[in-house]
Amino acid sequence: MLVDAVRAPASVRTVAVLGDSVGVGIGDPALDGGWRGFAPLLAEALGGARLTNLSVSGARVGGVRTDQLPEALALRPDVAVVVAGMNDTMRSDFDPARLTADLDHTVGSLLAAGALVITVRYHEHHRVFRLPGPLRRALAARIAELNAVLDGVAARRGIACVDLGALPGIYQPAAWSVDRLHPSELGHRMLAGAIAARVAEAGLSAAEVSLDCAGGRPAGPLAHWSWLVCKGVPWLCRRGRDLVPYALSTLLTALLRG
């Protein structure tokens, strides 16, 4: 009687990461002065797969489609990770229909090129980043719409979507960098581990990602104050120009409805 041999998971040769500053690795400073982030950790967990990180800080979903997707398709990666959308929620021209079209096109094109595609949906920002009430509610509403877009595309295309907000321990302060907007080294490790788990579920070879922080550059107290003065307040002012009118309109609508 012949017994079928258990097939070993197929190895991953190439990985492409498309997205914004989270894809860049901001929040996880490397020893050489740059950023590391989840992408190199993921590539290591996938057996040292060749990594091409196309992410650009500030990128929006439309930019991922027009600027990053063509390069990704030329690589024909085995695995493609798309992390984008938060920058869209903070703009006055936020449009879920356009986001859906751009994201669906990006995911569909990567699938057609033979890639295993994984996207990331977002957490509740107010649990790690405090904002005034109207701004908090406005941003939460936008993120809910963005997550609905991500969920819809994932369901329609049959791909995995990592829920950042559902990762165990993600809301502990240690999981976030000094800006409270980007994951810290620990947070990036959590994200890399969750993506690697989805790769393994798809039948490809993937190891667990350690949550023991190593190889990064810890931020001291000076970094907290430096970020607040040089980046935090200016960032809030810039984003406020887009979010404040939306927040006020949301508040006015709620008041008129009683």
Short mmCIF file of C-alpha atoms in Angstrom, two decimals:
data_model
loop_
_atom_site.label_atom_id
_atom_site.label_comp_id
_atom_site.label_asym_id
_atom_site.label_seq_id
_atom_site.Cartn_x
_atom_site.Cartn_y
_atom_site.Cartn_z
CA MET A 1 0.00 0.00 0.00
CA LEU A 2 1.46 3.36 -1.06
CA VAL A 3 1.38 6.27 1.36
CA ASP A 4 1.47 9.77 -0.09
CA ALA A 5 4.49 11.69 1.14
CA VAL A 6 3.76 14.92 2.98
CA ARG A 7 4.86 17.75 0.78
CA ALA A 8 7.16 20.33 2.31
CA PRO A 9 5.89 23.92 2.06
CA ALA A 10 7.13 25.72 -1.04
CA SER A 11 9.87 28.25 -0.41
CA VAL A 12 9.44 31.98 -1.02
CA ARG A 13 12.08 33.46 -3.28
CA THR A 14 11.01 37.09 -3.62
CA VAL A 15 8.97 39.52 -1.53
CA ALA A 16 7.72 42.98 -2.52
CA VAL A 17 6.36 45.52 -0.05
CA LEU A 18 4.22 48.37 -1.37
CA GLY A 19 2.96 51.17 0.83
CA ASP A 20 3.65 54.20 2.95
CA SER A 21 5.78 55.07 5.99
CA VAL A 22 4.81 51.91 7.86
CA GLY A 23 6.20 49.92 4.94
CA VAL A 24 9.33 52.09 5.00
CA GLY A 25 9.83 51.01 8.60
CA ILE A 26 9.47 54.35 10.35
CA GLY A 27 9.23 53.81 14.08
CA ASP A 28 11.91 51.10 14.12
CA PRO A 29 15.24 52.95 13.85
CA ALA A 30 18.15 50.82 12.68
CA LEU A 31 21.67 50.94 14.05
CA ASP A 32 22.98 52.44 10.80
CA GLY A 33 20.73 55.48 11.23
CA GLY A 34 18.02 54.42 8.76
CA TRP A 35 14.83 52.44 9.30
CA ARG A 36 14.28 48.70 9.47
CA GLY A 37 10.61 47.87 10.09
CA PHE A 38 8.62 44.72 9.42
CA ALA A 39 9.80 44.14 5.84
CA PRO A 40 13.33 42.81 6.55
CA LEU A 41 11.99 40.81 9.50
CA LEU A 42 9.40 39.24 7.22
CA ALA A 43 11.96 38.42 4.53
CA GLU A 44 14.13 36.74 7.14
CA ALA A 45 11.17 34.68 8.38
CA LEU A 46 10.52 33.60 4.79
CA GLY A 47 13.90 31.91 4.60
CA GLY A 48 15.91 34.95 3.59
CA ALA A 49 13.75 35.76 0.58
CA ARG A 50 14.98 38.58 -1.65
CA LEU A 51 13.21 41.75 -0.51
CA THR A 52 12.27 44.73 -2.63
CA ASN A 53 10.70 47.50 -0.58
CA LEU A 54 8.93 50.02 -2.81
CA SER A 55 7.24 51.90 0.05
CA VAL A 56 7.45 55.69 0.19
CA SER A 57 6.67 57.81 3.23
CA GLY A 58 3.46 59.76 2.66
CA ALA A 59 2.25 57.51 -0.16
CA ARG A 60 -1.46 57.20 -0.79
CA VAL A 61 -3.34 54.28 -2.33
CA GLY A 62 -3.50 56.03 -5.70
CA GLY A 63 0.26 56.55 -5.62
CA VAL A 64 0.81 52.89 -4.83
CA ARG A 65 -1.16 52.03 -7.96
CA THR A 66 0.54 54.49 -10.30
CA ASP A 67 4.10 54.60 -8.96
CA GLN A 68 4.84 51.40 -7.05
CA LEU A 69 2.71 48.76 -8.76
CA PRO A 70 4.53 48.83 -12.15
CA GLU A 71 7.86 48.13 -10.44
CA ALA A 72 6.31 45.38 -8.34
CA LEU A 73 4.81 43.69 -11.38
CA ALA A 74 8.19 43.72 -13.15
CA LEU A 75 9.63 41.78 -10.19
CA ARG A 76 6.92 39.08 -10.31
CA PRO A 77 7.21 38.49 -6.54
CA ASP A 78 6.07 35.32 -4.82
CA VAL A 79 4.61 37.40 -1.97
CA ALA A 80 3.39 41.02 -2.12
CA VAL A 81 2.37 43.03 0.95
CA VAL A 82 0.32 46.22 0.55
CA VAL A 83 0.20 48.64 3.49
CA ALA A 84 -1.48 51.93 2.56
CA GLY A 85 -4.52 54.08 3.16
CA MET A 86 -3.90 56.04 6.35
CA ASN A 87 -2.56 59.05 4.47
CA ASP A 88 -5.80 59.11 2.47
CA THR A 89 -7.92 59.34 5.62
CA MET A 90 -6.24 62.61 6.55
CA ARG A 91 -6.95 64.44 3.30
CA SER A 92 -9.93 66.57 2.31
CA ASP A 93 -10.38 64.63 -0.94
CA PHE A 94 -10.91 61.29 0.84
CA ASP A 95 -13.03 59.14 -1.47
CA PRO A 96 -13.85 55.50 -0.58
CA ALA A 97 -15.00 54.74 -4.12
CA ARG A 98 -11.71 55.86 -5.60
CA LEU A 99 -9.79 54.00 -2.89
CA THR A 100 -11.71 50.84 -3.73
CA ALA A 101 -10.94 51.18 -7.44
CA ASP A 102 -7.23 51.84 -6.88
CA LEU A 103 -6.76 49.11 -4.27
CA ASP A 104 -8.76 46.55 -6.23
CA HIS A 105 -6.70 47.25 -9.35
CA THR A 106 -3.44 46.94 -7.39
CA VAL A 107 -4.43 43.69 -5.71
CA GLY A 108 -5.90 42.21 -8.88
CA SER A 109 -2.77 43.03 -10.90
CA LEU A 110 -0.48 41.44 -8.31
CA LEU A 111 -2.65 38.33 -8.20
CA ALA A 112 -2.58 38.09 -11.98
CA ALA A 113 1.23 38.23 -11.80
CA GLY A 114 1.20 35.16 -9.56
CA ALA A 115 1.81 36.79 -6.19
CA LEU A 116 0.32 35.83 -2.84
CA VAL A 117 -1.12 39.21 -1.80
CA ILE A 118 -1.61 40.33 1.80
CA THR A 119 -3.06 43.65 2.92
CA VAL A 120 -3.29 45.30 6.35
CA ARG A 121 -6.33 46.92 7.97
CA TYR A 122 -5.98 49.55 10.68
CA HIS A 123 -6.33 49.81 14.44
CA GLU A 124 -8.22 52.32 16.61
CA HIS A 125 -5.81 55.23 16.60
CA HIS A 126 -7.41 57.01 19.54
CA ARG A 127 -6.28 54.17 21.81
CA VAL A 128 -2.63 55.07 21.22
CA PHE A 129 -2.76 58.67 19.97
CA ARG A 130 -4.88 61.21 21.86
CA LEU A 131 -6.73 63.84 19.86
CA PRO A 132 -9.47 66.38 20.69
CA GLY A 133 -12.94 64.82 20.63
CA PRO A 134 -14.16 66.12 17.23
CA LEU A 135 -10.88 65.22 15.53
CA ARG A 136 -10.87 61.81 17.19
CA ARG A 137 -14.38 61.04 15.99
CA ALA A 138 -13.68 62.35 12.49
CA LEU A 139 -10.53 60.26 12.13
CA ALA A 140 -12.26 57.18 13.57
CA ALA A 141 -15.05 57.53 10.99
CA ARG A 142 -12.52 57.81 8.18
CA ILE A 143 -10.57 54.77 9.39
CA ALA A 144 -13.80 52.77 9.60
CA GLU A 145 -14.52 53.65 5.96
CA LEU A 146 -10.96 52.74 4.97
CA ASN A 147 -11.19 49.39 6.76
CA ALA A 148 -14.48 48.71 4.98
CA VAL A 149 -12.67 49.27 1.67
CA LEU A 150 -9.85 46.93 2.72
CA ASP A 151 -12.30 44.27 3.90
CA GLY A 152 -14.34 44.51 0.72
CA VAL A 153 -11.36 44.15 -1.61
CA ALA A 154 -9.94 41.28 0.45
CA ALA A 155 -13.26 39.41 0.35
CA ARG A 156 -13.81 40.03 -3.35
CA ARG A 157 -10.29 38.99 -4.30
CA GLY A 158 -10.03 36.17 -1.77
CA ILE A 159 -6.82 37.42 -0.14
CA ALA A 160 -5.63 37.58 3.46
CA CYS A 161 -5.92 40.87 5.34
CA VAL A 162 -4.01 41.26 8.61
CA ASP A 163 -6.03 43.14 11.23
CA LEU A 164 -3.46 45.31 13.00
CA GLY A 165 -5.91 46.21 15.76
CA ALA A 166 -6.52 42.54 16.59
CA LEU A 167 -2.87 41.62 17.19
CA PRO A 168 -2.32 40.54 20.82
CA GLY A 169 -0.64 43.33 22.79
CA ILE A 170 -0.80 45.88 19.98
CA TYR A 171 -2.34 48.55 22.22
CA GLN A 172 0.40 48.46 24.82
CA PRO A 173 2.59 51.60 24.70
CA ALA A 174 5.72 49.55 23.95
CA ALA A 175 4.24 48.56 20.58
CA TRP A 176 4.34 52.15 19.34
CA SER A 177 7.12 54.59 18.56
CA VAL A 178 7.52 58.02 20.11
CA ASP A 179 5.10 59.54 17.59
CA ARG A 180 2.32 57.05 18.49
CA LEU A 181 1.52 56.85 14.78
CA HIS A 182 4.02 54.21 13.68
CA PRO A 183 4.78 50.84 15.27
CA SER A 184 7.93 50.56 17.36
CA GLU A 185 10.39 47.73 16.84
CA LEU A 186 8.06 45.53 18.89
CA GLY A 187 5.04 46.63 16.86
CA HIS A 188 6.84 45.98 13.58
CA ARG A 189 7.80 42.53 14.86
CA MET A 190 4.16 41.85 15.69
CA LEU A 191 3.13 42.90 12.19
CA ALA A 192 5.87 40.84 10.53
CA GLY A 193 4.84 37.80 12.57
CA ALA A 194 1.17 38.16 11.60
CA ILE A 195 2.03 38.46 7.90
CA ALA A 196 4.38 35.47 8.09
CA ALA A 197 1.55 33.46 9.67
CA ARG A 198 -0.72 34.30 6.71
CA VAL A 199 2.03 33.18 4.32
CA ALA A 200 2.31 29.87 6.18
CA GLU A 201 -1.48 29.43 6.07
CA ALA A 202 -1.26 29.75 2.30
CA GLY A 203 1.07 26.74 2.19
CA LEU A 204 4.38 28.54 1.79
CA SER A 205 7.41 28.17 4.03
CA ALA A 206 7.48 30.73 6.85
CA ALA A 207 9.03 30.77 10.30
CA GLU A 208 7.78 32.58 13.39
CA VAL A 209 9.06 36.09 14.05
CA SER A 210 10.59 36.65 17.47
CA LEU A 211 9.13 39.43 19.59
CA ASP A 212 12.46 39.88 21.39
CA CYS A 213 13.70 43.29 20.31
CA ALA A 214 17.23 43.19 18.93
CA GLY A 215 19.22 44.98 16.28
CA GLY A 216 17.32 48.24 16.59
CA ARG A 217 18.26 51.62 18.03
CA PRO A 218 16.24 52.52 21.16
CA ALA A 219 14.86 56.04 21.43
CA GLY A 220 15.72 57.99 24.58
CA PRO A 221 13.75 60.77 26.37
CA LEU A 222 15.33 63.40 24.13
CA ALA A 223 13.80 61.74 21.10
CA HIS A 224 10.31 62.10 22.60
CA TRP A 225 10.64 65.86 23.11
CA SER A 226 12.42 66.30 19.79
CA TRP A 227 9.60 64.57 17.96
CA LEU A 228 6.91 66.56 19.79
CA VAL A 229 8.49 69.95 19.01
CA CYS A 230 9.93 69.30 15.55
CA LYS A 231 7.42 66.88 14.07
CA GLY A 232 4.39 66.20 16.29
CA VAL A 233 2.93 69.71 16.55
CA PRO A 234 3.68 70.65 12.90
CA TRP A 235 2.14 67.37 11.76
CA LEU A 236 -1.05 68.02 13.75
CA CYS A 237 -1.29 71.52 12.28
CA ARG A 238 -0.85 70.27 8.71
CA ARG A 239 -3.34 67.43 9.05
CA GLY A 240 -5.72 69.68 10.96
CA ARG A 241 -6.25 71.80 7.85
CA ASP A 242 -7.89 68.79 6.23
CA LEU A 243 -9.44 67.03 9.21
CA VAL A 244 -10.81 70.03 11.14
CA PRO A 245 -13.39 71.09 8.50
CA TYR A 246 -14.53 67.47 8.21
CA ALA A 247 -14.66 67.14 12.01
CA LEU A 248 -16.72 70.32 12.33
CA SER A 249 -19.15 69.21 9.63
CA THR A 250 -19.53 65.85 11.38
CA LEU A 251 -20.19 67.58 14.68
CA LEU A 252 -22.72 69.96 13.11
CA THR A 253 -24.56 67.08 11.44
CA ALA A 254 -24.76 65.25 14.76
CA LEU A 255 -26.13 68.35 16.49
CA LEU A 256 -28.76 68.93 13.80
CA ARG A 257 -29.88 65.32 14.17
CA GLY A 258 -30.40 65.90 17.86
#
